[in-house]
Amino acid sequence: MSGATGTYLGMPPFPRAAKDAVRDATLRANLRHATHTIRDKRAAAVAELPDWPELRAAGAAIKDRTLRHLDHYLVQLEERVTAAGGVVHWAADAAEANRIVTALVKETGEREVIKVKSMATQEIGLNEALAKAGIRANETDLAELIVQLGDDLPSHILVPAIHRNRGEIRDIFARNMARWGRAAPETLTDAPAELAEAARLHLREKFLRAKVGISGANFMVAETGTLVVVESEGNGRMCLTLPETLISVVGIEKVVPSWQDLEVFLQTLPRSSTAERMNPYTSMWTGTTDGDGPRVFHLVLLDNGRTDTLADEVGRQALRCIRCSACLNVCPVYERAGGHAYGSAYPGPIGAILTPQLRGTAGELDASLPYASSLCGACYEVCPVAIDIPEVLVHLRERVVQGGPVTVRGTRTRIRPAKGHAAERAALRAATWALDRPGAMRAGQRLAGRSRRLLPRRSLPGPGRAWTASRDLPAVPAEPFRDWWQRRTRGEDGR
Amino acid sequence: MRVALFLTCVNDTLYPATGRAVVTLLERLGVEVDFPVEQSCCGQPQFNTGYRHASEPLVRRYARAFEGYDHIVVPSGSCAAMVRDNYPRIGRKAAAEGRGGELAGLAESVVPRTVELTEFLVDVLGVTDVGAYYPHRVTYHPTCHGLRMLGLGERPRRLLEAVRGLELVELPGAQECCGFGGTFAVKNAAVSAAMGADKARAVMATGASAVCTVDNSCQMHIGGTLSRLGSTVRPVHIAEILASTEEVPFR
């Protein structure tokens, strides 16, 4: 067992991966059931608050203001964390963050760490980096445990094993738990209580043994240097309090200026993500405290493309994200394609705008992500920090096909249009040409009208096949509206 | 009152019956309708696929074609939303690229005058009972851009509820996208088709004989999928229902 989960590297572009996922009936059923359940619960939880629109606007405003003065708040945070006994490290990219964390773990002499569920460490592939250094990272969130034991990849921000049903989970536990520690009971069934108990017993040994804990954070409060983790299972509380050393890897956009700002997010986050009024566990810590919790605390502040994203006026709103995953749960594309098709730790609509900004649009997969949406707008509607995801999607499509200004590692540059769009570009420019000349447009309409009985409605050749594979074409009318209009106008004029 | 009809290129080319229905309906309500022939397409396919610069000539054309009209009535939620939401963005971006405020000015001039058909009926004319008769079982699918970008809300339903003879049946999961999405339909054909099939099956399960929307581009996808699945449910634009009377049934 390598100790590493798989990797997203080398995955095919979204349409190809999604095509395979759509054909997987079990996956479709699992996702449909899970997303619709959470979706409905979220709607009910949000409807309870009469001031939801104000909370949403406040959340967006707090994040925007903080991002505008990010340099100030990060420096303040560093001062306060340091004053409280913590050590702050700055990581420009994934490789640097992994180097820092690996070195910190090695210093302790430990070969094993326990982890709180963390998107930042998924993003940088920390578990894989630690495994290369001979350090085993044990995931302790139930869903992350399922993913890790199954040698699988997370497919959802909140529920990384959403693509699995309980029968599959039982099999994974029965087959693989023993290799990682305490085995699953021989009599294990797929009853949720039994599965939870097997995980509890398996994890308990790891919690009690571990000397090093690794976490992310949902928020960092600049005024006191306090980190905040919200969770449901209590595994996070264990990881944050039992080990001697705690290392937290946190994206720089997670800072908020003051405790008062948490008032907004601690209402909107649980309702948006788990549909709870309040999450069961909220852990907050400020540096280290004698006789209580870890004796050593390291904070690794992660950039990894965030500063570059911040430089883009339209795209920067993606940095408001508080990782609630409401956008995934309402997304009709996510529901059918599943999380793996997005090829990154961030699936769904937010992933489709975050990944191409953090990683750039040079890769084929990353360039395909902004197109992984019908632009239906359901994601924007539920977003608790009002990220206009469709707006950013279209903005990034433009970056892919038109090229334009971007910031790469702090340097403003222009990227060229991506390859592979030549035919499409020609077609849409030709369409504009024709549509900007009513005579040409009309000639086209009349040609279609005259040849309408010759036009196939079920089997178009070439690129049109993508349409007629599942849909009939409408019958082309004998004449376009404008011809009828003109005849009618002439008739009334008596000419 | 005199208004301009922005029919949209899809309706003009493929669904002229919808255009004739809008004219019939508005004239019956005492509105004088103009169809400025310089109009063509709002530029949405270009813009939403990432070719913003290619949509700019069509922004200019739209502004020029509809100059001087107080109301530009659009029988498409999606195309009306393109004008109202995205024209200002196109203007802002052109200005940010150092190309002056011309497009922003044009956008500003057309945005407040552009109304979707059901908005025009309910908000401007103040009618919900347009005197229509349509003796069929109908289900209504609120298309995404009308629903979320324009915020059409209950307007289409209120209009349909006032139609004599019409039995309106709930569409389960009505607010879920049908999967059309413009070029999405061919760029991500597998997902689009899966969404379309789910929508079509939901429509078929209602037992309705017609599915009504305010967008014929979405109907092209829903109707095409229904037809492929062997269903006889008719896709019908709301204008065609509202234009229909006992004396002159539409279709």
Coordinates of N, CA, C and O in Angstrom, one line a residue, chain B residues 2-142:
Chain B
R2 N -47.1 51.7 -29.3 CA -46.4 51.1 -30.4 C -45.1 50.5 -29.8 O -44.4 51.2 -29.1
V3 N -44.9 49.2 -30.1 CA -43.7 48.6 -29.6 C -42.9 47.9 -30.8 O -43.5 47.7 -31.9
A4 N -41.6 47.6 -30.5 CA -40.8 46.9 -31.5 C -40.7 45.5 -31.0 O -40.6 45.2 -29.8
L5 N -40.9 44.6 -32.0 CA -40.7 43.1 -31.7 C -39.3 42.7 -32.0 O -38.8 42.9 -33.2
F6 N -38.5 42.3 -31.0 CA -37.2 41.6 -31.3 C -37.5 40.1 -31.2 O -37.6 39.5 -30.2
L7 N -37.7 39.5 -32.4 CA -38.2 38.2 -32.5 C -37.1 37.1 -32.1 O -37.4 36.1 -31.5
T8 N -35.9 37.5 -32.3 CA -34.7 36.6 -32.2 C -34.5 35.8 -33.4 O -35.4 35.4 -34.1
C9 N -33.2 35.4 -33.7 CA -32.9 34.8 -34.9 C -33.4 33.3 -35.0 O -33.8 32.8 -36.0
V10 N -33.5 32.7 -33.8 CA -34.0 31.3 -33.7 C -35.4 31.3 -34.1 O -35.9 30.5 -34.9
N11 N -36.2 32.2 -33.5 CA -37.6 32.3 -33.9 C -37.9 32.7 -35.3 O -38.7 32.1 -36.0
D12 N -37.1 33.6 -35.8 CA -37.3 34.1 -37.1 C -37.1 33.0 -38.1 O -37.9 32.8 -39.0
T13 N -36.0 32.2 -37.9 CA -35.6 31.2 -38.8 C -36.4 29.9 -38.7 O -36.8 29.3 -39.7
L14 N -36.5 29.4 -37.4 CA -37.1 28.1 -37.2 C -38.5 28.1 -36.6 O -39.2 27.1 -36.8
Y15 N -38.9 29.2 -36.0 CA -40.2 29.2 -35.3 C -41.0 30.4 -35.7 O -41.4 31.2 -34.8
P16 N -41.3 30.6 -37.0 CA -42.0 31.8 -37.4 C -43.4 31.9 -36.8 O -44.0 33.0 -36.6
A17 N -44.0 30.7 -36.4 CA -45.3 30.7 -35.9 C -45.4 31.4 -34.5 O -46.4 32.0 -34.2
T18 N -44.3 31.3 -33.8 CA -44.2 32.1 -32.5 C -44.3 33.6 -32.8 O -44.9 34.3 -32.1
G19 N -43.6 34.0 -33.8 CA -43.6 35.4 -34.2 C -45.0 35.9 -34.6 O -45.4 36.9 -34.1
R20 N -45.6 35.1 -35.4 CA -47.0 35.4 -35.8 C -47.9 35.4 -34.6 O -48.8 36.3 -34.5
A21 N -47.7 34.5 -33.6 CA -48.5 34.5 -32.4 C -48.3 35.8 -31.6 O -49.3 36.3 -31.1
V22 N -47.1 36.2 -31.5 CA -46.8 37.4 -30.7 C -47.5 38.6 -31.3 O -48.2 39.4 -30.7
V23 N -47.5 38.7 -32.7 CA -48.1 39.8 -33.4 C -49.6 39.8 -33.2 O -50.3 40.8 -32.8
T24 N -50.2 38.6 -33.3 CA -51.6 38.4 -33.2 C -52.1 38.8 -31.7 O -53.0 39.5 -31.5
L25 N -51.3 38.3 -30.8 CA -51.6 38.5 -29.4 C -51.6 40.0 -29.0 O -52.5 40.6 -28.5
L26 N -50.5 40.6 -29.4 CA -50.3 42.1 -29.0 C -51.3 42.9 -29.7 O -51.8 43.9 -29.1
E27 N -51.6 42.6 -31.0 CA -52.6 43.4 -31.7 C -54.0 43.3 -31.1 O -54.7 44.2 -31.1
R28 N -54.2 42.1 -30.7 CA -55.5 41.8 -30.0 C -55.7 42.7 -28.8 O -56.7 43.1 -28.4
L29 N -54.5 42.9 -28.1 CA -54.5 43.7 -26.9 C -54.4 45.2 -27.2 O -54.1 46.0 -26.3
G30 N -54.5 45.6 -28.4 CA -54.4 47.0 -28.8 C -53.1 47.6 -29.0 O -52.9 48.8 -28.9
V31 N -52.1 46.8 -29.1 CA -50.7 47.2 -29.2 C -50.3 47.2 -30.7 O -50.6 46.2 -31.4
E32 N -49.7 48.3 -31.2 CA -49.2 48.3 -32.5 C -47.8 47.8 -32.6 O -46.9 48.2 -31.8
V33 N -47.6 46.8 -33.4 CA -46.3 46.1 -33.4 C -45.5 46.4 -34.7 O -46.0 46.4 -35.8
D34 N -44.2 46.7 -34.4 CA -43.3 46.9 -35.5 C -42.2 45.8 -35.5 O -41.8 45.4 -34.4
F35 N -41.8 45.4 -36.7 CA -40.7 44.5 -36.8 C -39.5 45.1 -37.6 O -39.5 45.0 -38.8
P36 N -38.6 45.8 -36.9 CA -37.6 46.5 -37.6 C -36.7 45.4 -38.3 O -36.1 44.5 -37.6
V37 N -36.6 45.5 -39.6 CA -36.0 44.4 -40.4 C -34.5 44.3 -40.3 O -33.9 43.4 -40.7
E38 N -33.9 45.4 -39.7 CA -32.5 45.4 -39.5 C -32.0 44.5 -38.4 O -30.8 44.3 -38.2
Q39 N -33.0 44.0 -37.6 CA -32.6 43.1 -36.5 C -32.1 41.8 -37.0 O -32.5 41.3 -38.0
S40 N -31.3 41.1 -36.1 CA -30.9 39.8 -36.4 C -30.8 38.9 -35.2 O -31.7 38.4 -34.7
C41 N -29.6 38.9 -34.6 CA -29.3 38.0 -33.5 C -28.7 38.9 -32.3 O -28.0 39.9 -32.6
C42 N -29.0 38.5 -31.1 CA -28.5 39.2 -29.9 C -27.0 39.0 -29.7 O -26.4 39.7 -28.9
G43 N -26.4 37.9 -30.3 CA -25.0 37.7 -30.1 C -24.7 36.7 -29.0 O -23.5 36.5 -28.6
Q44 N -25.7 36.1 -28.4 CA -25.5 35.2 -27.3 C -24.6 34.0 -27.6 O -23.8 33.6 -26.8
P45 N -24.8 33.3 -28.7 CA -24.0 32.1 -29.0 C -22.5 32.5 -29.0 O -21.7 31.8 -28.4
Q46 N -22.2 33.6 -29.6 CA -20.8 34.1 -29.6 C -20.3 34.4 -28.2 O -19.3 33.9 -27.8
F47 N -21.1 35.2 -27.5 CA -20.6 35.7 -26.2 C -20.5 34.5 -25.2 O -19.4 34.4 -24.6
N48 N -21.5 33.6 -25.2 CA -21.4 32.6 -24.2 C -20.4 31.5 -24.5 O -20.1 30.7 -23.7
T49 N -19.9 31.5 -25.7 CA -18.9 30.5 -26.1 C -17.5 31.1 -25.9 O -16.5 30.4 -26.0
G50 N -17.4 32.4 -25.6 CA -16.2 33.0 -25.3 C -15.7 34.0 -26.3 O -14.6 34.6 -26.2
Y51 N -16.5 34.1 -27.4 CA -16.1 35.1 -28.5 C -16.8 36.4 -28.3 O -17.6 36.8 -29.1
R52 N -16.4 37.1 -27.2 CA -17.0 38.4 -26.9 C -16.9 39.4 -28.0 O -17.8 40.1 -28.3
H53 N -15.7 39.4 -28.6 CA -15.4 40.4 -29.6 C -16.3 40.2 -30.8 O -16.8 41.1 -31.5
A54 N -16.6 38.9 -31.1 CA -17.5 38.6 -32.2 C -18.9 39.0 -31.9 O -19.8 39.1 -32.9
S55 N -19.3 39.2 -30.7 CA -20.7 39.6 -30.4 C -20.9 41.1 -30.5 O -22.0 41.6 -30.5
E56 N -19.8 41.8 -30.5 CA -19.9 43.3 -30.5 C -20.7 43.9 -31.7 O -21.5 44.8 -31.5
P57 N -20.4 43.4 -32.9 CA -21.2 44.0 -34.0 C -22.7 43.8 -33.8 O -23.5 44.7 -34.3
L58 N -23.1 42.7 -33.2 CA -24.5 42.4 -33.0 C -25.1 43.3 -31.9 O -26.3 43.6 -31.9
V59 N -24.3 43.7 -30.9 CA -24.7 44.7 -29.9 C -25.0 46.0 -30.6 O -26.1 46.6 -30.4
R60 N -24.1 46.4 -31.5 CA -24.3 47.7 -32.3 C -25.6 47.6 -33.1 O -26.4 48.5 -33.2
R61 N -25.7 46.4 -33.8 CA -26.9 46.3 -34.7 C -28.2 46.3 -33.9 O -29.1 47.0 -34.4
Y62 N -28.2 45.7 -32.8 CA -29.4 45.7 -31.9 C -29.8 47.1 -31.5 O -30.9 47.5 -31.7
A63 N -28.8 47.8 -31.1 CA -29.0 49.2 -30.6 C -29.6 50.1 -31.8 O -30.5 50.9 -31.6
R64 N -29.0 49.9 -32.9 CA -29.4 50.7 -34.1 C -30.8 50.3 -34.6 O -31.6 51.2 -34.8
A65 N -31.0 49.0 -34.6 CA -32.3 48.5 -35.1 C -33.5 49.0 -34.2 O -34.6 49.3 -34.8
F66 N -33.2 49.1 -32.9 CA -34.3 49.4 -32.0 C -34.3 50.8 -31.5 O -35.0 51.1 -30.5
E67 N -33.5 51.7 -32.1 CA -33.4 53.1 -31.7 C -34.8 53.7 -31.7 O -35.6 53.5 -32.7
G68 N -35.2 54.5 -30.7 CA -36.4 55.2 -30.8 C -37.7 54.5 -30.3 O -38.7 55.1 -30.2
Y69 N -37.6 53.2 -30.0 CA -38.7 52.5 -29.4 C -38.7 52.5 -27.9 O -37.7 52.3 -27.3
D70 N -39.9 52.7 -27.3 CA -39.9 52.7 -25.8 C -39.8 51.3 -25.3 O -39.3 51.1 -24.2
H71 N -40.4 50.4 -26.0 CA -40.4 49.0 -25.5 C -40.0 48.1 -26.7 O -40.5 48.1 -27.8
I72 N -39.0 47.3 -26.3 CA -38.5 46.2 -27.3 C -39.0 44.9 -26.7 O -38.4 44.5 -25.6
V73 N -40.0 44.3 -27.3 CA -40.6 43.1 -26.7 C -39.9 41.8 -27.3 O -39.8 41.7 -28.5
V74 N -39.4 41.0 -26.4 CA -38.6 39.8 -26.8 C -39.3 38.5 -26.3 O -39.5 38.3 -25.1
P75 N -39.8 37.7 -27.2 CA -40.4 36.4 -26.8 C -39.3 35.3 -26.5 O -39.4 34.2 -27.1
S76 N -38.4 35.7 -25.7 CA -37.3 34.7 -25.3 C -36.7 35.2 -24.1 O -36.1 36.3 -24.0
G77 N -36.8 34.5 -23.0 CA -36.1 34.8 -21.7 C -34.6 34.9 -21.9 O -34.0 35.8 -21.3
S78 N -34.1 34.0 -22.7 CA -32.6 33.9 -22.8 C -32.0 35.1 -23.5 O -31.0 35.7 -23.1
C79 N -32.7 35.5 -24.6 CA -32.2 36.6 -25.4 C -32.4 37.9 -24.7 O -31.5 38.8 -24.8
A80 N -33.5 38.1 -24.0 CA -33.7 39.3 -23.3 C -32.7 39.4 -22.2 O -32.2 40.5 -21.9
A81 N -32.4 38.3 -21.5 CA -31.3 38.3 -20.5 C -30.0 38.6 -21.1 O -29.1 39.3 -20.4
M82 N -29.7 38.1 -22.3 CA -28.4 38.5 -22.9 C -28.3 40.0 -23.0 O -27.3 40.6 -22.7
V83 N -29.3 40.7 -23.5 CA -29.3 42.1 -23.6 C -29.1 42.8 -22.2 O -28.3 43.6 -22.0
R84 N -30.0 42.4 -21.3 CA -30.0 43.1 -20.0 C -28.8 42.8 -19.2 O -28.3 43.7 -18.5
D85 N -28.4 41.6 -19.1 CA -27.3 41.2 -18.2 C -25.9 41.4 -18.9 O -24.9 41.8 -18.2
N86 N -25.8 41.0 -20.1 CA -24.5 40.9 -20.7 C -24.1 42.1 -21.6 O -22.9 42.3 -21.7
Y87 N -25.0 42.8 -22.2 CA -24.6 44.0 -23.0 C -23.8 44.9 -22.1 O -22.8 45.5 -22.5
P88 N -24.3 45.2 -20.9 CA -23.5 46.1 -20.0 C -22.1 45.6 -19.8 O -21.1 46.3 -19.7
R89 N -22.0 44.3 -19.6 CA -20.6 43.7 -19.4 C -19.8 43.9 -20.6 O -18.6 44.2 -20.5
I90 N -20.4 43.7 -21.8 CA -19.6 43.8 -23.0 C -19.1 45.3 -23.1 O -18.0 45.6 -23.5
G91 N -20.0 46.2 -22.8 CA -19.6 47.6 -22.8 C -18.5 47.9 -21.8 O -17.5 48.6 -22.2
R92 N -18.6 47.4 -20.6 CA -17.6 47.7 -19.6 C -16.2 47.1 -20.0 O -15.2 47.8 -19.8
K93 N -16.3 45.9 -20.6 CA -15.0 45.3 -20.9 C -14.3 46.0 -22.1 O -13.1 46.2 -22.2
A94 N -15.2 46.5 -23.1 CA -14.6 47.2 -24.2 C -14.0 48.5 -23.7 O -12.9 48.9 -24.1
A95 N -14.6 49.2 -22.7 CA -14.0 50.4 -22.2 C -12.7 50.1 -21.4 O -11.7 50.8 -21.6
A96 N -12.7 49.0 -20.7 CA -11.5 48.6 -20.0 C -10.4 48.2 -20.9 O -9.2 48.3 -20.6
E97 N -10.7 47.8 -22.2 CA -9.7 47.5 -23.1 C -9.2 48.8 -23.9 O -8.5 48.7 -24.9
G98 N -9.7 49.9 -23.4 CA -9.3 51.2 -24.0 C -9.9 51.5 -25.3 O -9.4 52.2 -26.1
R99 N -11.2 51.0 -25.5 CA -11.9 51.2 -26.8 C -13.0 52.2 -26.6 O -14.0 52.2 -27.4
G100 N -13.0 52.9 -25.5 CA -14.0 54.0 -25.3 C -15.3 53.5 -24.8 O -15.5 52.3 -24.5
G101 N -16.2 54.4 -24.6 CA -17.5 54.1 -24.0 C -18.6 53.9 -24.9 O -19.8 53.8 -24.5
E102 N -18.3 53.7 -26.3 CA -19.4 53.6 -27.2 C -20.4 52.4 -26.9 O -21.6 52.6 -26.8
L103 N -19.8 51.2 -26.7 CA -20.6 50.1 -26.5 C -21.3 50.1 -25.2 O -22.5 49.7 -25.1
A104 N -20.7 50.7 -24.2 CA -21.3 50.9 -22.9 C -22.5 51.8 -23.0 O -23.6 51.6 -22.4
G105 N -22.3 52.8 -23.8 CA -23.4 53.8 -24.0 C -24.6 53.1 -24.7 O -25.8 53.3 -24.4
L106 N -24.3 52.3 -25.7 CA -25.4 51.6 -26.5 C -26.1 50.6 -25.5 O -27.3 50.6 -25.6
A107 N -25.3 49.9 -24.7 CA -25.9 49.0 -23.8 C -26.9 49.7 -22.8 O -28.0 49.3 -22.6
E108 N -26.4 50.9 -22.3 CA -27.2 51.6 -21.4 C -28.5 52.1 -22.1 O -29.5 52.2 -21.4
S109 N -28.4 52.4 -23.4 CA -29.6 52.9 -24.0 C -30.7 51.8 -24.3 O -31.9 52.1 -24.4
V110 N -30.3 50.5 -24.4 CA -31.2 49.5 -24.8 C -31.7 48.7 -23.5 O -32.8 48.1 -23.5
V111 N -30.9 48.6 -22.5 CA -31.2 47.8 -21.4 C -32.6 48.1 -20.7 O -33.4 47.2 -20.6
P112 N -32.8 49.4 -20.4 CA -34.1 49.6 -19.7 C -35.3 49.5 -20.7 O -36.5 49.4 -20.2
R113 N -35.1 49.4 -22.0 CA -36.2 49.3 -22.9 C -36.6 47.9 -23.3 O -37.5 47.6 -24.0
T114 N -35.7 47.0 -23.0 CA -35.8 45.6 -23.4 C -36.6 44.8 -22.4 O -36.3 44.7 -21.2
V115 N -37.8 44.3 -22.8 CA -38.6 43.5 -21.9 C -39.0 42.1 -22.6 O -39.3 42.1 -23.7
E116 N -39.0 41.1 -21.7 CA -39.4 39.8 -22.2 C -41.0 39.9 -22.3 O -41.6 40.6 -21.6
L117 N -41.5 39.0 -23.2 CA -42.9 39.1 -23.5 C -43.9 39.0 -22.3 O -44.8 39.9 -22.1
T118 N -43.6 38.1 -21.4 CA -44.5 38.0 -20.2 C -44.4 39.2 -19.3 O -45.3 39.6 -18.6
E119 N -43.2 39.7 -19.2 CA -43.0 41.0 -18.4 C -43.8 42.1 -19.0 O -44.4 42.9 -18.3
F120 N -43.7 42.2 -20.4 CA -44.5 43.2 -21.0 C -46.0 43.1 -20.8 O -46.6 44.1 -20.5
L121 N -46.5 41.9 -20.9 CA -47.9 41.7 -20.7 C -48.3 42.1 -19.2 O -49.2 42.8 -19.0
V122 N -47.6 41.5 -18.3 CA -48.0 41.7 -16.9 C -47.6 43.0 -16.3 O -48.4 43.7 -15.6
D123 N -46.4 43.5 -16.6 CA -45.9 44.7 -15.9 C -46.3 46.0 -16.7 O -46.7 47.0 -16.1
V124 N -46.1 45.9 -18.0 CA -46.4 47.1 -18.8 C -47.9 47.3 -19.1 O -48.5 48.3 -18.9
L125 N -48.5 46.2 -19.7 CA -49.9 46.3 -20.0 C -50.8 46.0 -18.8 O -51.9 46.4 -18.8
G126 N -50.2 45.4 -17.8 CA -51.0 45.1 -16.6 C -52.1 44.1 -16.8 O -53.2 44.2 -16.1
V127 N -51.9 43.2 -17.7 CA -53.0 42.1 -17.9 C -52.4 40.7 -17.5 O -51.2 40.5 -17.7
T128 N -53.3 39.9 -17.0 CA -52.9 38.5 -16.9 C -53.9 37.6 -17.7 O -53.6 36.6 -18.2
D129 N -55.2 38.1 -17.8 CA -56.1 37.4 -18.6 C -56.1 38.1 -20.0 O -56.6 39.2 -20.2
V130 N -55.5 37.4 -21.0 CA -55.4 38.0 -22.3 C -56.5 37.5 -23.2 O -56.5 37.7 -24.4
G131 N -57.5 36.8 -22.6 CA -58.7 36.4 -23.4 C -58.4 35.2 -24.3 O -59.0 35.0 -25.3
A132 N -57.4 34.4 -23.8 CA -57.1 33.2 -24.6 C -57.9 32.0 -24.3 O -58.4 31.9 -23.2
Y133 N -57.9 31.1 -25.2 CA -58.6 29.8 -25.0 C -57.7 28.7 -25.6 O -57.3 28.7 -26.7
Y134 N -57.4 27.7 -24.8 CA -56.5 26.6 -25.2 C -56.9 25.4 -24.4 O -56.5 25.1 -23.3
P135 N -57.8 24.6 -25.0 CA -58.4 23.5 -24.2 C -57.5 22.2 -24.2 O -57.8 21.2 -24.8
H136 N -56.3 22.4 -23.5 CA -55.4 21.3 -23.5 C -54.8 21.2 -22.1 O -54.8 22.1 -21.3
R137 N -54.2 20.0 -21.8 CA -53.5 19.8 -20.6 C -52.0 20.2 -20.8 O -51.4 19.6 -21.7
V138 N -51.5 21.2 -20.1 CA -50.2 21.8 -20.4 C -49.4 21.8 -19.1 O -49.8 22.0 -18.0
T139 N -48.1 21.5 -19.3 CA -47.1 21.6 -18.2 C -46.2 22.7 -18.6 O -45.9 22.9 -19.8
Y140 N -45.7 23.4 -17.6 CA -44.8 24.6 -17.8 C -43.4 24.4 -17.3 O -43.2 24.0 -16.1
H141 N -42.4 24.6 -18.2 CA -41.0 24.5 -17.8 C -40.4 25.9 -17.7 O -40.3 26.5 -18.8
P142 N -40.1 26.4 -16.6 CA -39.5 27.7 -16.5 C -38.0 27.6 -17.0 O -37.2 27.0 -16.3

